[in-house]
Coordinates of C-alpha atoms in Angstrom, one line a residue:
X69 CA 59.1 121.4 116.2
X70 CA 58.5 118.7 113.5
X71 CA 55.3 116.6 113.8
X72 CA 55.9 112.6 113.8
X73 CA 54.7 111.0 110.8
X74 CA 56.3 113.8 108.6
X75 CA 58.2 112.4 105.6
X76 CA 59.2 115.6 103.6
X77 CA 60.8 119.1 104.6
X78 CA 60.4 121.1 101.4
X79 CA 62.0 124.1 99.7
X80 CA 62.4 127.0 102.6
X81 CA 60.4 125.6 105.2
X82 CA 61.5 127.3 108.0
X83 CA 60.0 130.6 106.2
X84 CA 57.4 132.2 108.7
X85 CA 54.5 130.9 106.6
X86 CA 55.5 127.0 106.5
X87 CA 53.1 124.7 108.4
X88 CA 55.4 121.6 108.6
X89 CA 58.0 123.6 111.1
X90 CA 56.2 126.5 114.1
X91 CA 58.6 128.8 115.1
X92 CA 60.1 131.3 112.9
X93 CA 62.7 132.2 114.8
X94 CA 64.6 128.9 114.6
X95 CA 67.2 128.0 117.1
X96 CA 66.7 123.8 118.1
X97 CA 65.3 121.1 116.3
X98 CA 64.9 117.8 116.0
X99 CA 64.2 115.8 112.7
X100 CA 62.0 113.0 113.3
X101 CA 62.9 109.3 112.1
X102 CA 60.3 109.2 109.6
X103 CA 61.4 112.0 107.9
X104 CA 63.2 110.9 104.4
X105 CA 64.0 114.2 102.5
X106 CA 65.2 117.7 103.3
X107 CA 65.0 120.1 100.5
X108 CA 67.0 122.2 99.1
X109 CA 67.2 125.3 101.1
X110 CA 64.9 123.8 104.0
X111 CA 66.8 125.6 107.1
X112 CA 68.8 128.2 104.2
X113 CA 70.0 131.4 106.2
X114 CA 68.0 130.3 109.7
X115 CA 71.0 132.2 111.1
X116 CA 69.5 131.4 115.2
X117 CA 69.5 127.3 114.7
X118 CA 72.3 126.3 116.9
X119 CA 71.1 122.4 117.8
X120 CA 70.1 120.0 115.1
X121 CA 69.5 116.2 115.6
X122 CA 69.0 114.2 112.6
X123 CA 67.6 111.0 112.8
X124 CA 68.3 107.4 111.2
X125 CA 66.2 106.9 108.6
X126 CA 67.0 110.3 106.7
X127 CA 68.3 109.6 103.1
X128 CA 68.9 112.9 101.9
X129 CA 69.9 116.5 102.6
X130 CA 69.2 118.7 99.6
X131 CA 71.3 121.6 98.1
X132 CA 72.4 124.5 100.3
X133 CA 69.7 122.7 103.1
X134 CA 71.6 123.9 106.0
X135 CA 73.6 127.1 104.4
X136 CA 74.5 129.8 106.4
X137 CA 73.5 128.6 109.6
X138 CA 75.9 130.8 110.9
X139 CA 74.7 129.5 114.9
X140 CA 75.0 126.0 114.2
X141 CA 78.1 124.6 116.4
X142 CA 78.0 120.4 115.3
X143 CA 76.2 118.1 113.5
X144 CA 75.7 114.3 113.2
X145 CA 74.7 112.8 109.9
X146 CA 73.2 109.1 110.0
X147 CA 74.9 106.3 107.5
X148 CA 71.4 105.9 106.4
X149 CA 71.8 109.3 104.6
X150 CA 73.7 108.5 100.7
X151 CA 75.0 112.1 99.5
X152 CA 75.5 115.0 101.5
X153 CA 74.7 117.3 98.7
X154 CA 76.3 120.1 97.3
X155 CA 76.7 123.5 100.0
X156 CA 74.3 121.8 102.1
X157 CA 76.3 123.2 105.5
X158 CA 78.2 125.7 103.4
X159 CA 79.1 128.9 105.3
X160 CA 78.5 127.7 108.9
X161 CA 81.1 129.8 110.1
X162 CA 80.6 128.5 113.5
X163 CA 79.9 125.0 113.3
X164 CA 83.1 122.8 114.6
X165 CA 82.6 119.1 114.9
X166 CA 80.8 117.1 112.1
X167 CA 80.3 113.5 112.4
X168 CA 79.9 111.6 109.3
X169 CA 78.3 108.3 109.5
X170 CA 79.0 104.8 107.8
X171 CA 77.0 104.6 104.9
X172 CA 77.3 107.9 103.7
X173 CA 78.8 107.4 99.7
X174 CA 79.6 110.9 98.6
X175 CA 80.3 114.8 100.1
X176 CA 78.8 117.0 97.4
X177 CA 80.8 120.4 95.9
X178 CA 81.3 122.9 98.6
X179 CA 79.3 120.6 101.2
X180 CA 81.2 122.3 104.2
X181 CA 83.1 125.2 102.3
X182 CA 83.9 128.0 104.2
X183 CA 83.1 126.4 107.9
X184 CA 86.1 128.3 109.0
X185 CA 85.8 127.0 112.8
X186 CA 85.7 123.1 111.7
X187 CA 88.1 121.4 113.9
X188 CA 87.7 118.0 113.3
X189 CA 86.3 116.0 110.4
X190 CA 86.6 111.5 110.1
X191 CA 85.8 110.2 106.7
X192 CA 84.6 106.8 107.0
X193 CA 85.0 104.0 104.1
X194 CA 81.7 104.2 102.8
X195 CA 82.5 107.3 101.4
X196 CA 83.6 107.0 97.7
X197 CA 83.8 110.6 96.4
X198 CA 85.1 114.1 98.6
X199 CA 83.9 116.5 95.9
X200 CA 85.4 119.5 94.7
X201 CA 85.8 122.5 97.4
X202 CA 83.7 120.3 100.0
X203 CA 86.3 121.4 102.6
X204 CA 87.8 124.3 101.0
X205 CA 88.7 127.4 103.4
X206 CA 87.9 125.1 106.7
X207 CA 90.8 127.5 107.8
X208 CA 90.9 125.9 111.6
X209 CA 90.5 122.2 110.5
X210 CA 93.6 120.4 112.5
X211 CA 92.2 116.2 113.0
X212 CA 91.4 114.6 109.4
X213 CA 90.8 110.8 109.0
X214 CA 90.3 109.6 105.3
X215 CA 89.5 105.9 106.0
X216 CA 90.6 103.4 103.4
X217 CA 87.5 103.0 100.5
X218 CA 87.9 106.5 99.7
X219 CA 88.8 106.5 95.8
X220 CA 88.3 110.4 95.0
X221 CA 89.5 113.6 96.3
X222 CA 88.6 116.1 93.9
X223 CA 89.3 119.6 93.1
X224 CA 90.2 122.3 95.8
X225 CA 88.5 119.3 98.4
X226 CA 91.0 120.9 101.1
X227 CA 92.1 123.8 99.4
X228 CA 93.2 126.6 102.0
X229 CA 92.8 124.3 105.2
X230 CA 96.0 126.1 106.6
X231 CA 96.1 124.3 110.3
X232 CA 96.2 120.5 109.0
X233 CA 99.8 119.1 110.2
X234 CA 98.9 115.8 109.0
X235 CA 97.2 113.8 106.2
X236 CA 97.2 110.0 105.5
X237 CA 96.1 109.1 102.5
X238 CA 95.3 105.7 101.5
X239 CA 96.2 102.9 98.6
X240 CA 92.1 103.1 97.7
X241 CA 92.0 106.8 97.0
X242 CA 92.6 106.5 92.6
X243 CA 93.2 110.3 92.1
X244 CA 94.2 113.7 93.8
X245 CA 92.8 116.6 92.7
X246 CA 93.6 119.8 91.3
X247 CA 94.3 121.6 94.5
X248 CA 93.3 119.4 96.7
X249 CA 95.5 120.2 99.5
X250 CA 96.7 123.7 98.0
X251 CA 98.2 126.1 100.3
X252 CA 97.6 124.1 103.3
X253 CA 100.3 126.3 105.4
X254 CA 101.1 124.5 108.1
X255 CA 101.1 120.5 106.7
X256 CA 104.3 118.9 108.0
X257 CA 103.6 114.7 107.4
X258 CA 102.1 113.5 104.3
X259 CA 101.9 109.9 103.9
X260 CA 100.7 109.0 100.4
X261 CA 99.5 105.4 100.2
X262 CA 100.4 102.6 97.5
X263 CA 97.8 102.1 95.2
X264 CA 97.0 106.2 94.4
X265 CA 97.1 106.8 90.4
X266 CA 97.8 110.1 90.1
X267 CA 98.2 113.5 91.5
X268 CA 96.7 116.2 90.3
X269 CA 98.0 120.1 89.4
X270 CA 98.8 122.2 92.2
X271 CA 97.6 119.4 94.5
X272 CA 100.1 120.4 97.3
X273 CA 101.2 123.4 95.8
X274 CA 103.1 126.1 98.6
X275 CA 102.9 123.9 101.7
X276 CA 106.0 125.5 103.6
X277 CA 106.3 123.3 106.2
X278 CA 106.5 119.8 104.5
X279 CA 109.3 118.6 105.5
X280 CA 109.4 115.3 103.1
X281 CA 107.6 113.7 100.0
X282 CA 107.5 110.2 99.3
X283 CA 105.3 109.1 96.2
X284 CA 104.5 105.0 95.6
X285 CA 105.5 103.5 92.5
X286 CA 101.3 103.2 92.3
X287 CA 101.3 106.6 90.8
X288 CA 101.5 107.0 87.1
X289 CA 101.4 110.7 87.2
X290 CA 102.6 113.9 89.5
X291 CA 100.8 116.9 88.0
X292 CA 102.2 120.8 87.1
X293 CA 103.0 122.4 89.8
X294 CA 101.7 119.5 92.6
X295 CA 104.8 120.3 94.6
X296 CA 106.3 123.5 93.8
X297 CA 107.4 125.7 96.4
X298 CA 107.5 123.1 99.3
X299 CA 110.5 125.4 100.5
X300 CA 111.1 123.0 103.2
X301 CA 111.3 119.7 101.8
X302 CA 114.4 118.3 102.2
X303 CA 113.8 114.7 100.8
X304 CA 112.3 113.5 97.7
X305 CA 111.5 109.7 97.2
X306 CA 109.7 108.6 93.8
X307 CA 108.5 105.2 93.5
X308 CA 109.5 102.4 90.2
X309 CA 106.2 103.1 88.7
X310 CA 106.2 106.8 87.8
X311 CA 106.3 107.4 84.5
X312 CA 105.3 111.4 83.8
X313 CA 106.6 114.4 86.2
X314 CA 104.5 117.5 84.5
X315 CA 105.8 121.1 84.3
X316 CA 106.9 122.6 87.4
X317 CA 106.3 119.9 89.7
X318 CA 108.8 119.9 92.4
X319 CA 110.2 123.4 91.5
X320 CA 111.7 125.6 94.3
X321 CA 111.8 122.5 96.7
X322 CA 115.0 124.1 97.8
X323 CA 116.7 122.2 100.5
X324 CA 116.9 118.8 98.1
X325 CA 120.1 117.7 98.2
X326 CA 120.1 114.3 96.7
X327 CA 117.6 113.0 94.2
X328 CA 117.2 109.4 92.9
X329 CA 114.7 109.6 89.6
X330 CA 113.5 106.1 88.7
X331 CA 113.8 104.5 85.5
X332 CA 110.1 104.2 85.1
X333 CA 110.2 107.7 84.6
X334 CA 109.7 108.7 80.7
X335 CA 108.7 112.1 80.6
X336 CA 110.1 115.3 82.4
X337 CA 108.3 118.5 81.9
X338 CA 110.3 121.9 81.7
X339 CA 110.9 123.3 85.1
X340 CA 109.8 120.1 87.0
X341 CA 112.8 120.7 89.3
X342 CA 114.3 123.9 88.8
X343 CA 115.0 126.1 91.9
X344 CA 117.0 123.0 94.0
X345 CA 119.8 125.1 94.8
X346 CA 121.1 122.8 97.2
X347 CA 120.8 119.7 95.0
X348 CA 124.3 118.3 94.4
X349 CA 123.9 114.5 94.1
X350 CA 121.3 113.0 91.1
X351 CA 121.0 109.7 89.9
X352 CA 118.9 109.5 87.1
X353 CA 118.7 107.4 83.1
X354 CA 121.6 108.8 81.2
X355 CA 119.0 108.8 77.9
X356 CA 116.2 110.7 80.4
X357 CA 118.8 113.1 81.4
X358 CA 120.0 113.9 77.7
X359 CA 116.6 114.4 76.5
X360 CA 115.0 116.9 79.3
X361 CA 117.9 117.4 81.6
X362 CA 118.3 120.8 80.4
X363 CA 115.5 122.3 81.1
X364 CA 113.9 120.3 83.9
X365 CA 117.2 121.1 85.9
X366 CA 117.8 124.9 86.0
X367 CA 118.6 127.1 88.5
X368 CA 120.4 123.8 90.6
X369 CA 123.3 125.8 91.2
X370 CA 125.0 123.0 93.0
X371 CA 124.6 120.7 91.0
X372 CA 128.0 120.0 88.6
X373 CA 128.4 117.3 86.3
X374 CA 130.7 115.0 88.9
X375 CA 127.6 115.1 90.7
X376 CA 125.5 113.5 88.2
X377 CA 125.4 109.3 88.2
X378 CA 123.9 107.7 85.5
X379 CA 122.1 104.5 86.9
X380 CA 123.1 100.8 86.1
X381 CA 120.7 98.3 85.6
X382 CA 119.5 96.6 88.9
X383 CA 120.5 92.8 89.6
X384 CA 116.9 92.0 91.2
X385 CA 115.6 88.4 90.9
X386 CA 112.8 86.0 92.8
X387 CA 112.9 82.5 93.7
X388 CA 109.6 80.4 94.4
X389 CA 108.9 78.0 96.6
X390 CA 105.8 75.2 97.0
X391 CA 103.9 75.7 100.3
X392 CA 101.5 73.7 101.8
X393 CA 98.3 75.1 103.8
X394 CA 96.1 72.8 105.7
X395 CA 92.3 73.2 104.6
X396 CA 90.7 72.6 108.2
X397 CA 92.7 75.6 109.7
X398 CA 91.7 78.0 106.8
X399 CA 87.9 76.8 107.1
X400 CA 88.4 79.0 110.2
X401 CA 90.5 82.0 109.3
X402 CA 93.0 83.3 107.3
X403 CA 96.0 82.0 107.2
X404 CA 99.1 84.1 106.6
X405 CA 102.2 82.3 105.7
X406 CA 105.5 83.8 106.3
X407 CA 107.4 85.4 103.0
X408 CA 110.4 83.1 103.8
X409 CA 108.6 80.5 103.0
X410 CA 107.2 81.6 99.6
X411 CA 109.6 83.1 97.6
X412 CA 113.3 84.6 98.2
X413 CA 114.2 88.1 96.7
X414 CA 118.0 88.8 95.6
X415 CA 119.5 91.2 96.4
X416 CA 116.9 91.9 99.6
X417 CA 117.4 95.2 100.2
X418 CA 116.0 98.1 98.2
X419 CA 113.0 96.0 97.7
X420 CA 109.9 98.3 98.3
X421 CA 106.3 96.6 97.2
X422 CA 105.5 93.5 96.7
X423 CA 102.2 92.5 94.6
X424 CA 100.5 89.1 94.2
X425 CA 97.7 88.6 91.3
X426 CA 96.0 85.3 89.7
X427 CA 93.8 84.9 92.5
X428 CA 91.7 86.7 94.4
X429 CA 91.7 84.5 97.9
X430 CA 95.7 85.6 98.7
X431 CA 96.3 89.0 99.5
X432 CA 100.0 90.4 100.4
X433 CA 101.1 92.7 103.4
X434 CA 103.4 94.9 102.0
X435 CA 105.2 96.0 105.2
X436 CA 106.4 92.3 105.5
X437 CA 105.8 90.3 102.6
X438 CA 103.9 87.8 104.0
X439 CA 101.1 86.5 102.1
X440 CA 97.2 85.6 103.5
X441 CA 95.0 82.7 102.2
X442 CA 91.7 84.0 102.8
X443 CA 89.0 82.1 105.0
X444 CA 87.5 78.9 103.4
X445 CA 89.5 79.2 100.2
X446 CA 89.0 75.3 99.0
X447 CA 91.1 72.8 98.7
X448 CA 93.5 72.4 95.6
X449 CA 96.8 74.1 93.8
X450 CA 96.7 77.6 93.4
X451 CA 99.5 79.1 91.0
X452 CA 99.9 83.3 91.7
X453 CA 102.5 85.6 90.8
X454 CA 104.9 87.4 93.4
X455 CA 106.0 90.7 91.8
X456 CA 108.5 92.2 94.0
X457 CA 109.7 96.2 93.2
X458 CA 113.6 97.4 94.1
X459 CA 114.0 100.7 94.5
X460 CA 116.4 102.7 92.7
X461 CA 119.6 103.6 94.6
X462 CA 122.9 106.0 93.7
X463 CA 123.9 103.1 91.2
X464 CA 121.0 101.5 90.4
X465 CA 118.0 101.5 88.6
X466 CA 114.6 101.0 89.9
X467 CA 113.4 97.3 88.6
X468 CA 110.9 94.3 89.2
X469 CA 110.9 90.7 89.0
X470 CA 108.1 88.5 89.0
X471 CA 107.7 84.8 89.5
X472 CA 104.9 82.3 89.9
X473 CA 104.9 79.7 92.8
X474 CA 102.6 77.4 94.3
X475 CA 100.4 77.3 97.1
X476 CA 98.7 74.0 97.8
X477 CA 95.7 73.7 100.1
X478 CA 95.1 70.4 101.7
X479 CA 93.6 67.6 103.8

């Protein structure tokens, strides 16, 4: 046991000769809420400790602290705690639940690495950081929630996790790792959210079972290798916005039939497709093709020139409107006002984001358009622009129009 009123668990203190913790042969414990810091290597190797309870108040848990508590089944780690530091619960082979707490900013470098049982693992938004390997080789780990705040998921974060089906990740998250979903064997859905910069090398490199790949318009760059041998893709969707596809990047995604490559794109790197042996139908820049075509397109060995469509350049334009908002209803919410009456998009289909900037009290739903005055915005006339995004299609290119209208808020 832990005495009350203790604020510090230092280096190895579970060793035999520790005064601040009794028993030597660990197997429950309780930290009390006065206790701030645990050490680095506090509870390292106390292979018996099965049941931990940490307490609110507890702002730190120090390098390899809980390492190779091979016994140790879950855990629950307060929001009052900042960083989870690095291997602190590395090698808990059998440890399957981890709750992770609102507060918490950042999951150190291998922070849960090799906890081959852990089922099921929610990052909350607090968290700003997954470091590198923090859930690398968490062979059994099925549930994962990445809440929406997260803005980095580095290197190898979820390297080898081969039972995820599913991962969400959302518009806050900036960058993808290196690896960061490598080799995860059995991932079938991958939603990647608007607003994600760029995807790193290898960052779902050999997931056999994805079945699709859709990347936003948000992301600038898709890294060497990030795709390659997704054997079982069999749609690729790349958003106006992408500019550089790196060496290798969607090579040996096999079962691609038809691929639409935007005219944001400016760079292709050698390889980047080769190995779609079922592609037949491409729509892509007749100067993009010219210039990397050749080697960014080998081994498509059904792909023949009649199947090749160079894209024309897309008729998409806005239309604004003046709309009024009443100032005593938004003194008591948000109001959200209706797309319709804002701003008219022509053609309407294709169109895939819309984006509003100038001001920060109107936000935009991009499933519907619509656009929110935020709560207590004052009164007056508020000029923002509308940028609305086509996508490309078999005869177009991908394009965007913008257009600033008027939203009046008053008596």
């Amino acid at each position: 046991s832990i005495k009350y009123g203790t604020r510090y668990i230092a280096q190895e203190a579970s060793r035999e000769n520790s005064s601040v913790i009794s028993s030597s042969s660990l197997n429950s414990i309780s930290i009390p809420d006065t206790v701030k810091i645990i050490d680095d290597y506090a509870f390292y190797e106390c292979t018996d400790l099965a049941n931990v309870t940490l307490n609110k108040g507890l702002k730190n848990i120090g390098y390899k602290a809980f390492c190779y508590c091979t016994s140790l089944k879950s855990i629950s780690i307060p929001g009052t705690v900042k960083k989870i530091s690095d291997s602190a619960f590395k090698d808990c082979y059998r440890l399957r639940t981890v709750k992770i707490g609102k507060g918490v900013k950042e999951i150190g470098e291998k922070a849960f690495n090799f906890c081959y049982c852990l089922n099921s693992v929610s990052i909350p938004n607090t968290v700003e950081t997954i470091g590198n390997c923090a859930f690398n080789c968490c062979t059994y780990l099925e549930n994962l929630t990445i809440a929406s705040g997260v803005k980095y998921i580095k290197n190898n974060a979820f390297d080898n996790c081969s039972y995820l089906k599913t991962v969400n990740i959302p518009g806050s998250v900036q960058e993808i790792g290196e690896k960061a979903f490598n080799e995860c064997e059995y991932l079938e859905n991958l939603t990647i959210g608007y607003g994600v910069k760029s995807i790193g090398a290898k960052a779902f490199y050999s997931c056999p079972y994805l079945n699709k790949i859709v990347i936003p318009g948000s992301v600038d760059t898709i890294g060497q290798s990030a795709f390659s041998e997704c054997d079982n893709v069999r749609s690729i969707s790349l958003g106006y916005g992408v500019k550089t596809i790196k060496d290798n990047a969607f090579e040996y995604c096999e079962k691609v039939q038809i691929l639409v490559i935007p005219s944001s794109v400016t760079d292709i790197g050698n390889d980047a497709f080769t190995g779609l042996s079922h592609l037949d139908t491409l729509s892509i820049d007749e100067d993009l093709y010219n210039n990397y075509g050749g080697n960014a397109f080998l081994s498509c060995y059904s792909l023949y020139s009649s199947g090749i469509t160079y894209l024309k350049d897309n008729p998409c334009t806005i239309s604004g409107k003046t709309c009024q908002v009443k100032a005593k209803k938004v003194r008591k919410k948000a109001v959200t006002v209706a797309a319709s009456k804002l701003y008219k998009v022509s053609p309407s289909t294709g169109v895939n984001a819309v984006k509003v900037s100038g001001n920060k009290n109107f936000t935009v739903n991009q499933a519907n358009g619509s656009i929110t005055v935020k709560k207590k915005t004052k009164k007056g006339t508020y000029k923002i622009k509308v940028t609305a995004t086509a996508a490309a299609s078999d005869a177009y290119q991908s394009a965007s129009a913008t257009k600033t209208i008027k939203i009046k808020v008053t008596k």
